[in-house]
Amino acid sequence: MYIASTAVFLAEILKIIACLVVMRYQQPSWHHFVDFVKREILGRPRETLKMLIPSGLYALQNNLLYVALSNLEAATFQVTYQMKILSTAIFSVVLLGRSLQRDKWIALVLLMIGVTLVQSQSMGSSSSPTNPTTTTAAAPPGTLEDPEDLLADALIKDDDDLGVLIATQSPFIGLMAVITSCISSGFAGCYFEKILKTSDTSMWVRNIQLGISGAFFSMVGMLMYDMQPIREGGLLQGYDGLTWIVVANQALGGLLVAIVVKYADNILKGFATSLSIIVSGVISFYLFNFQPTMTFVMGAFIVMISSYLYGVDFIKKFVPVKPH
Ligand code: C5P
């Protein structure tokens, strides 16, 4: 097994390297590139400090998810975590001055309901104190693994862990952790969107600034929790090709989030990630023997209706209805 905290740290480093590569191609020569990096990144430390806020919040959020998962039943977690769709919408109004009509709020509530139903099919593989036998097993055929479920599985390594987990579960702490994560996700996303959209600084520079503070926070976490095993076996112990794919996926996924936020917005990102769960379901149906339940199909249907409702004005703008 590789050490998870090293993968988080390396993903941040990879993100920085990927941005540097893009920036090099945007500059006519190495000389211009070095000048650009000196001027925009090394010469403006205050701008990097500004990114401590979203990256600190992302670090907090990612840690609180562990707290939430250890203290709540999977079902409660899945339902409550969808509140981040609404918290993002609220921060879009408050921080970005966006105004949302009633039909958009209805679409957002429908999206929350739809994602919750879709996600419910993956609960079979997660921690549920009433069904402890499924907890340590991999997802049975026919269930869709969700990243949060994988996190839950990683938390519980054997039956002793599960005993401790159930004995020490505190729903109140779990709920507080989820609520804080949702608020943090909404705020950090909209803060980052505001920074991207209200200044001329390139998105790649912003991601490097975010990556520097992200690397700092993840390094602190890595040293705090895993100093001993890293000393004994090295930073890259247990790494194979698949591990590097996971790291690259995490890094490039983060950059994709930034591109979506820059050219679309955080609310649309919520729709995109929800639709992506359904696309995963369809791919898993063909490749991995995934058997969708009625609840999954209903949830998928509601997600699609809510996406249509939210985007109908946009669609009308580009596809004008011809009079007969
Ligand atoms: O759940 P939520 O949408 O808030 O998660 C966003 C994720 O994207 C966080 O885990 C954050 O670390 C990552 N991110 C990133 N680079 C960005 C923006 C977000 O890696 N520029």
mmCIF file of C-alpha atoms in Angstrom, residues 20-21 23-43 205 208:
data_model
loop_
_atom_site.group_PDB
_atom_site.id
_atom_site.type_symbol
_atom_site.label_atom_id
_atom_site.label_comp_id
_atom_site.label_asym_id
_atom_site.label_seq_id
_atom_site.Cartn_x
_atom_site.Cartn_y
_atom_site.Cartn_z
ATOM 1 C CA LEU A 20 4.458 25.567 -15.466
ATOM 2 C CA VAL A 21 4.451 23.434 -18.632
ATOM 3 C CA MET A 23 2.942 28.625 -19.149
ATOM 4 C CA ARG A 24 6.172 27.660 -20.916
ATOM 5 C CA TYR A 25 4.203 26.951 -24.102
ATOM 6 C CA GLN A 26 2.405 30.294 -23.795
ATOM 7 C CA GLN A 27 5.724 32.171 -23.714
ATOM 8 C CA PRO A 28 7.858 32.580 -26.842
ATOM 9 C CA SER A 29 11.136 31.463 -25.212
ATOM 10 C CA TRP A 30 12.706 30.069 -22.020
ATOM 11 C CA HIS A 31 13.990 33.550 -21.254
ATOM 12 C CA HIS A 32 10.464 35.055 -21.386
ATOM 13 C CA PHE A 33 9.144 32.130 -19.332
ATOM 14 C CA VAL A 34 11.709 32.593 -16.533
ATOM 15 C CA ASP A 35 11.034 36.359 -16.491
ATOM 16 C CA PHE A 36 7.287 35.702 -16.325
ATOM 17 C CA VAL A 37 7.621 33.263 -13.404
ATOM 18 C CA LYS A 38 9.905 35.689 -11.538
ATOM 19 C CA ARG A 39 7.553 38.614 -12.076
ATOM 20 C CA GLU A 40 4.143 36.939 -11.619
ATOM 21 C CA ILE A 41 4.869 34.334 -8.943
ATOM 22 C CA LEU A 42 8.117 34.983 -7.066
ATOM 23 C CA GLY A 43 7.698 38.776 -7.282
ATOM 24 C CA VAL A 205 -0.598 31.537 -12.289
ATOM 25 C CA ILE A 208 0.350 27.696 -9.059
#
